Amino acid sequence: MHLPEKLPLPCQPRVVALLMNELRQEMPSLRRLNQLFGSDPVLAAWLLAQANAGVYQLSGAVQSIPQAVALLGVAQLRGLQKKAYGHIAQRVVGLEQLGAFSSACARLARSLAQALSLDGGLVYAAGLLHGLGYLVVQHTPVQAVTGLAPWDPLRPHWEEKNLGYTAAQAGAHLLQQWGLPAPLTRLIDELEHPLDMAEFDPLVAVLHLAVWVQRGYYSHWPEREMVRNFPIEVALAVGLDMDVVLQQEAPDWSQSVY
């Protein structure tokens, strides 16, 4: 998989502005910082990349946004905010909606994981960061002819057929290059086919279900279509009922501590 050397990865202007305001405080709120870094795929990726940098001697050990925020000092977080400020000039169509979609996937994945007593922080990060792949794929030559929204349920099949890889895999590849932990990048890399893994991982199944549900909602699928196309085999593999998955609430990000 070949990725462009320079990727203009944009951050959401509203999130950057709110982060700037919070970091101006004498004692920024950790909860608020978790909320803001946990609502933008690019910001979250930079945060986790820096937290896993060799200088902290924790390479590969920081797997969630709260861990990263707690590890880095305010000076380092302000540095990330300034970097983000330099990446909001480019106007990207649908960026705010893509951010909202990725956040919704992350919240739902965390809710399902917690219902199964699995690692909610790890799968939240994976759900949010999988959206980074859509920004990566935007810069491939074939992208211009797709006509499918990033969250279209048919999009992964189209990508596999025309690109040879999915947006999630492109994002996972980039995050691997940035030094993010293997458990996190593997969740994203295996997202589309959880039942094809050599060793089944319930967190991948949870992530798949969360992303699939949000794709349907953001594509305005009617309830009948959601039920008819629901990946029942994946849900059964982790012991989740279809009604539970479809009715599970993904709490508003402003109420989140992740």
Tab-separated table of C-alpha atoms in Angstrom:
chain	number	residue	atom	x	y	z
A	1	MET	CA	0.000	0.000	0.000
A	2	HIS	CA	1.498	3.326	-1.075
A	3	LEU	CA	0.473	6.462	0.780
A	4	PRO	CA	1.287	10.001	-0.359
A	5	GLU	CA	4.376	11.349	1.422
A	6	LYS	CA	2.610	14.540	2.478
A	7	LEU	CA	-0.988	14.219	3.603
A	8	PRO	CA	-2.843	17.468	4.347
A	9	LEU	CA	-4.817	16.084	7.287
A	10	PRO	CA	-7.259	18.762	8.493
A	11	CYS	CA	-8.672	19.267	11.978
A	12	GLN	CA	-12.167	20.532	12.718
A	13	PRO	CA	-12.049	24.311	13.279
A	14	ARG	CA	-14.651	24.232	16.063
A	15	VAL	CA	-12.776	21.576	18.037
A	16	VAL	CA	-9.469	23.398	17.636
A	17	ALA	CA	-11.041	26.663	18.827
A	18	LEU	CA	-12.537	24.985	21.889
A	19	LEU	CA	-9.242	23.260	22.640
A	20	MET	CA	-7.382	26.552	22.362
A	21	ASN	CA	-9.796	28.142	24.805
A	22	GLU	CA	-9.456	25.280	27.309
A	23	LEU	CA	-5.663	25.298	27.179
A	24	ARG	CA	-5.641	29.019	27.930
A	25	GLN	CA	-6.979	28.249	31.394
A	26	GLU	CA	-4.560	28.250	34.299
A	27	MET	CA	-5.651	24.704	35.167
A	28	PRO	CA	-7.231	23.052	32.098
A	29	SER	CA	-9.842	20.408	32.851
A	30	LEU	CA	-8.637	16.872	32.119
A	31	ARG	CA	-12.224	15.836	31.455
A	32	ARG	CA	-12.689	18.606	28.932
A	33	LEU	CA	-9.369	17.848	27.251
A	34	ASN	CA	-10.368	14.184	26.958
A	35	GLN	CA	-13.633	15.249	25.357
A	36	LEU	CA	-11.986	17.528	22.810
A	37	PHE	CA	-9.100	15.266	21.801
A	38	GLY	CA	-11.644	12.436	21.690
A	39	SER	CA	-13.810	14.161	19.092
A	40	ASP	CA	-11.386	14.695	16.207
A	41	PRO	CA	-9.594	11.782	14.452
A	42	VAL	CA	-6.528	13.796	13.422
A	43	LEU	CA	-6.036	15.421	16.838
A	44	ALA	CA	-6.441	12.054	18.549
A	45	ALA	CA	-3.930	10.419	16.214
A	46	TRP	CA	-1.316	13.128	16.854
A	47	LEU	CA	-1.964	12.878	20.594
A	48	LEU	CA	-1.442	9.113	20.703
A	49	ALA	CA	1.569	9.293	18.395
A	50	GLN	CA	3.294	11.773	20.694
A	51	ALA	CA	2.374	9.834	23.842
A	52	ASN	CA	3.907	6.693	22.332
A	53	ALA	CA	7.068	8.446	21.191
A	54	GLY	CA	10.344	6.999	22.454
A	55	VAL	CA	11.079	10.022	24.636
A	56	TYR	CA	8.474	8.810	27.136
A	57	GLN	CA	9.783	5.227	27.089
A	58	LEU	CA	6.206	4.022	26.723
A	59	SER	CA	6.220	3.134	23.042
A	60	GLY	CA	3.175	0.986	22.306
A	61	ALA	CA	1.827	1.182	25.854
A	62	VAL	CA	-0.508	4.189	25.574
A	63	GLN	CA	-3.657	2.860	23.932
A	64	SER	CA	-6.393	5.298	24.934
A	65	ILE	CA	-7.000	9.027	24.801
A	66	PRO	CA	-7.292	9.525	28.603
A	67	GLN	CA	-3.934	7.769	29.097
A	68	ALA	CA	-2.298	10.044	26.538
A	69	VAL	CA	-3.802	13.252	27.946
A	70	ALA	CA	-2.723	12.285	31.459
A	71	LEU	CA	0.820	11.484	30.291
A	72	LEU	CA	1.523	14.636	28.291
A	73	GLY	CA	1.977	17.940	30.047
A	74	VAL	CA	0.059	21.105	29.256
A	75	ALA	CA	3.015	22.444	27.238
A	76	GLN	CA	2.957	19.387	24.959
A	77	LEU	CA	-0.817	19.605	24.570
A	78	ARG	CA	-0.520	23.272	23.630
A	79	GLY	CA	2.042	22.276	21.026
A	80	LEU	CA	-0.453	19.855	19.499
A	81	GLN	CA	-3.128	22.549	19.535
A	82	LYS	CA	-0.809	24.945	17.677
A	83	LYS	CA	-0.051	22.221	15.133
A	84	ALA	CA	-3.792	21.665	14.681
A	85	TYR	CA	-4.356	25.392	14.217
A	86	GLY	CA	-2.019	25.240	11.228
A	87	HIS	CA	-4.154	22.498	9.692
A	88	ILE	CA	-7.579	24.145	9.667
A	89	ALA	CA	-7.003	26.519	6.740
A	90	GLN	CA	-7.874	23.926	4.108
A	91	ARG	CA	-11.599	23.597	3.692
A	92	VAL	CA	-12.658	19.980	3.385
A	93	VAL	CA	-16.217	19.259	2.307
A	94	GLY	CA	-18.013	17.128	4.876
A	95	LEU	CA	-15.218	17.365	7.472
A	96	GLU	CA	-17.559	18.226	10.347
A	97	GLN	CA	-19.920	15.391	9.421
A	98	LEU	CA	-17.011	12.969	9.104
A	99	GLY	CA	-15.833	14.000	12.565
A	100	ALA	CA	-19.312	13.501	13.977
A	101	PHE	CA	-19.583	10.106	12.276
A	102	SER	CA	-16.232	8.919	13.633
A	103	SER	CA	-17.125	10.123	17.130
A	104	ALA	CA	-20.480	8.334	16.963
A	105	CYS	CA	-18.729	5.107	15.941
A	106	ALA	CA	-16.322	5.484	18.858
A	107	ARG	CA	-19.058	6.100	21.415
A	108	LEU	CA	-21.180	3.193	20.256
A	109	ALA	CA	-18.169	0.872	20.166
A	110	ARG	CA	-17.329	1.837	23.732
A	111	SER	CA	-20.923	1.242	24.882
A	112	LEU	CA	-21.020	-2.216	23.302
A	113	ALA	CA	-17.585	-3.085	24.689
A	114	GLN	CA	-18.577	-2.072	28.198
A	115	ALA	CA	-21.703	-4.224	27.938
A	116	LEU	CA	-19.355	-7.169	27.290
A	117	SER	CA	-16.776	-6.109	29.936
A	118	LEU	CA	-14.196	-5.386	27.231
A	119	ASP	CA	-11.704	-2.519	26.944
A	120	GLY	CA	-13.880	0.510	26.183
A	121	GLY	CA	-10.999	2.981	26.039
A	122	LEU	CA	-9.095	1.007	23.403
A	123	VAL	CA	-12.068	0.403	21.126
A	124	TYR	CA	-13.178	4.030	21.510
A	125	ALA	CA	-9.811	5.164	20.154
A	126	ALA	CA	-10.069	2.652	17.302
A	127	GLY	CA	-13.583	3.796	16.429
A	128	LEU	CA	-12.510	7.426	16.294
A	129	LEU	CA	-9.230	6.855	14.465
A	130	HIS	CA	-10.722	4.606	11.799
A	131	GLY	CA	-12.154	7.839	10.360
A	132	LEU	CA	-8.613	8.984	9.591
A	133	GLY	CA	-8.540	6.480	6.746
A	134	TYR	CA	-11.253	8.343	4.864
A	135	LEU	CA	-9.057	11.441	4.812
A	136	VAL	CA	-6.132	9.352	3.564
A	137	VAL	CA	-8.140	7.783	0.735
A	138	GLN	CA	-9.311	11.222	-0.387
A	139	HIS	CA	-5.843	11.732	-1.812
A	140	THR	CA	-5.795	8.619	-4.011
A	141	PRO	CA	-6.417	9.107	-7.755
A	142	VAL	CA	-9.340	6.669	-7.854
A	143	GLN	CA	-11.177	8.506	-5.093
A	144	ALA	CA	-12.618	11.079	-7.478
A	145	VAL	CA	-14.853	8.571	-9.291
A	146	THR	CA	-16.486	6.802	-6.373
A	147	GLY	CA	-19.479	9.045	-5.674
A	148	LEU	CA	-20.018	7.229	-2.365
A	149	ALA	CA	-19.963	9.048	0.954
A	150	PRO	CA	-17.250	7.883	3.400
A	151	TRP	CA	-19.916	6.310	5.612
A	152	ASP	CA	-21.862	4.613	2.818
A	153	PRO	CA	-22.303	0.913	3.772
A	154	LEU	CA	-21.279	-0.045	0.211
A	155	ARG	CA	-18.048	1.932	0.409
A	156	PRO	CA	-15.719	-0.795	1.838
A	157	HIS	CA	-16.645	-3.232	-0.945
A	158	TRP	CA	-16.007	-0.547	-3.560
A	159	GLU	CA	-12.626	0.267	-2.007
A	160	GLU	CA	-11.517	-3.365	-1.892
A	161	LYS	CA	-12.512	-3.833	-5.531
A	162	ASN	CA	-11.025	-0.599	-6.908
A	163	LEU	CA	-8.171	0.199	-4.540
A	164	GLY	CA	-7.211	-3.224	-3.259
A	165	TYR	CA	-7.573	-2.028	0.341
A	166	THR	CA	-10.139	-0.251	2.485
A	167	ALA	CA	-10.016	3.225	3.995
A	168	ALA	CA	-9.697	1.618	7.422
A	169	GLN	CA	-6.632	-0.337	6.287
A	170	ALA	CA	-5.087	2.818	4.803
A	171	GLY	CA	-5.613	4.594	8.112
A	172	ALA	CA	-4.181	1.665	10.064
A	173	HIS	CA	-1.104	1.654	7.831
A	174	LEU	CA	-0.522	5.358	8.445
A	175	LEU	CA	-0.975	4.960	12.211
A	176	GLN	CA	1.520	2.102	12.224
A	177	GLN	CA	4.035	4.436	10.568
A	178	TRP	CA	3.348	6.986	13.315
A	179	GLY	CA	4.171	4.426	15.991
A	180	LEU	CA	0.725	3.869	17.487
A	181	PRO	CA	0.276	0.645	19.491
A	182	ALA	CA	-0.193	-2.582	17.549
A	183	PRO	CA	-3.398	-3.610	19.419
A	184	LEU	CA	-4.995	-0.339	18.306
A	185	THR	CA	-3.888	-0.396	14.677
A	186	ARG	CA	-4.812	-4.081	14.369
A	187	LEU	CA	-8.402	-3.364	15.431
A	188	ILE	CA	-8.693	-0.800	12.648
A	189	ASP	CA	-6.896	-2.941	10.070
A	190	GLU	CA	-9.209	-5.929	10.672
A	191	LEU	CA	-12.366	-3.831	11.014
A	192	GLU	CA	-14.188	-4.900	7.854
A	193	HIS	CA	-13.832	-8.700	8.222
A	194	PRO	CA	-13.829	-9.691	11.907
A	195	LEU	CA	-14.809	-13.305	11.212
A	196	ASP	CA	-11.914	-13.877	8.798
A	197	MET	CA	-9.219	-13.373	11.420
A	198	ALA	CA	-6.932	-16.298	12.179
A	199	GLU	CA	-7.619	-15.682	15.866
A	200	PHE	CA	-11.007	-14.123	16.588
A	201	ASP	CA	-10.910	-10.881	18.586
A	202	PRO	CA	-14.229	-9.779	20.144
A	203	LEU	CA	-13.107	-6.131	20.132
A	204	VAL	CA	-12.804	-6.214	16.331
A	205	ALA	CA	-16.341	-7.610	16.155
A	206	VAL	CA	-17.589	-4.856	18.476
A	207	LEU	CA	-15.880	-2.202	16.361
A	208	HIS	CA	-17.346	-3.705	13.181
A	209	LEU	CA	-20.865	-3.647	14.620
A	210	ALA	CA	-20.562	-0.055	15.839
A	211	VAL	CA	-19.219	1.227	12.528
A	212	TRP	CA	-21.800	-0.742	10.542
A	213	VAL	CA	-24.690	0.657	12.594
A	214	GLN	CA	-23.486	4.241	12.278
A	215	ARG	CA	-22.950	3.803	8.534
A	216	GLY	CA	-26.568	2.785	8.231
A	217	TYR	CA	-27.807	5.686	10.352
A	218	TYR	CA	-25.679	8.284	8.565
A	219	SER	CA	-26.844	6.888	5.209
A	220	HIS	CA	-30.458	7.242	6.381
A	221	TRP	CA	-31.269	3.582	5.959
A	222	PRO	CA	-34.837	2.800	7.061
A	223	GLU	CA	-35.299	0.359	9.928
A	224	ARG	CA	-36.302	-2.413	7.543
A	225	GLU	CA	-32.996	-2.124	5.664
A	226	MET	CA	-31.022	-2.057	8.899
A	227	VAL	CA	-32.665	-5.267	10.085
A	228	ARG	CA	-32.411	-6.996	6.692
A	229	ASN	CA	-28.703	-6.285	6.262
A	230	PHE	CA	-27.605	-6.547	9.877
A	231	PRO	CA	-24.351	-8.582	10.315
A	232	ILE	CA	-26.004	-11.131	12.555
A	233	GLU	CA	-23.084	-13.601	12.448
A	234	VAL	CA	-20.752	-10.987	13.915
A	235	ALA	CA	-23.214	-10.136	16.688
A	236	LEU	CA	-23.730	-13.805	17.545
A	237	ALA	CA	-19.970	-14.331	17.718
A	238	VAL	CA	-19.807	-11.975	20.712
A	239	GLY	CA	-23.196	-12.885	22.159
A	240	LEU	CA	-25.011	-9.651	21.301
A	241	ASP	CA	-28.646	-9.497	20.277
A	242	MET	CA	-29.504	-7.516	17.141
A	243	ASP	CA	-32.087	-5.395	18.966
A	244	VAL	CA	-29.572	-4.556	21.686
A	245	VAL	CA	-27.009	-3.395	19.121
A	246	LEU	CA	-29.464	-1.342	17.068
A	247	GLN	CA	-31.016	0.286	20.123
A	248	GLN	CA	-27.815	0.854	22.075
A	249	GLU	CA	-27.319	4.539	22.727
A	250	ALA	CA	-24.059	6.244	21.871
A	251	PRO	CA	-23.970	9.020	24.529
A	252	ASP	CA	-23.294	12.557	23.381
A	253	TRP	CA	-19.543	13.284	23.255
A	254	SER	CA	-19.952	16.213	25.617
A	255	GLN	CA	-20.901	13.754	28.332
A	256	SER	CA	-17.959	11.472	27.592
A	257	VAL	CA	-14.826	11.049	29.682
A	258	TYR	CA	-12.978	9.292	26.820
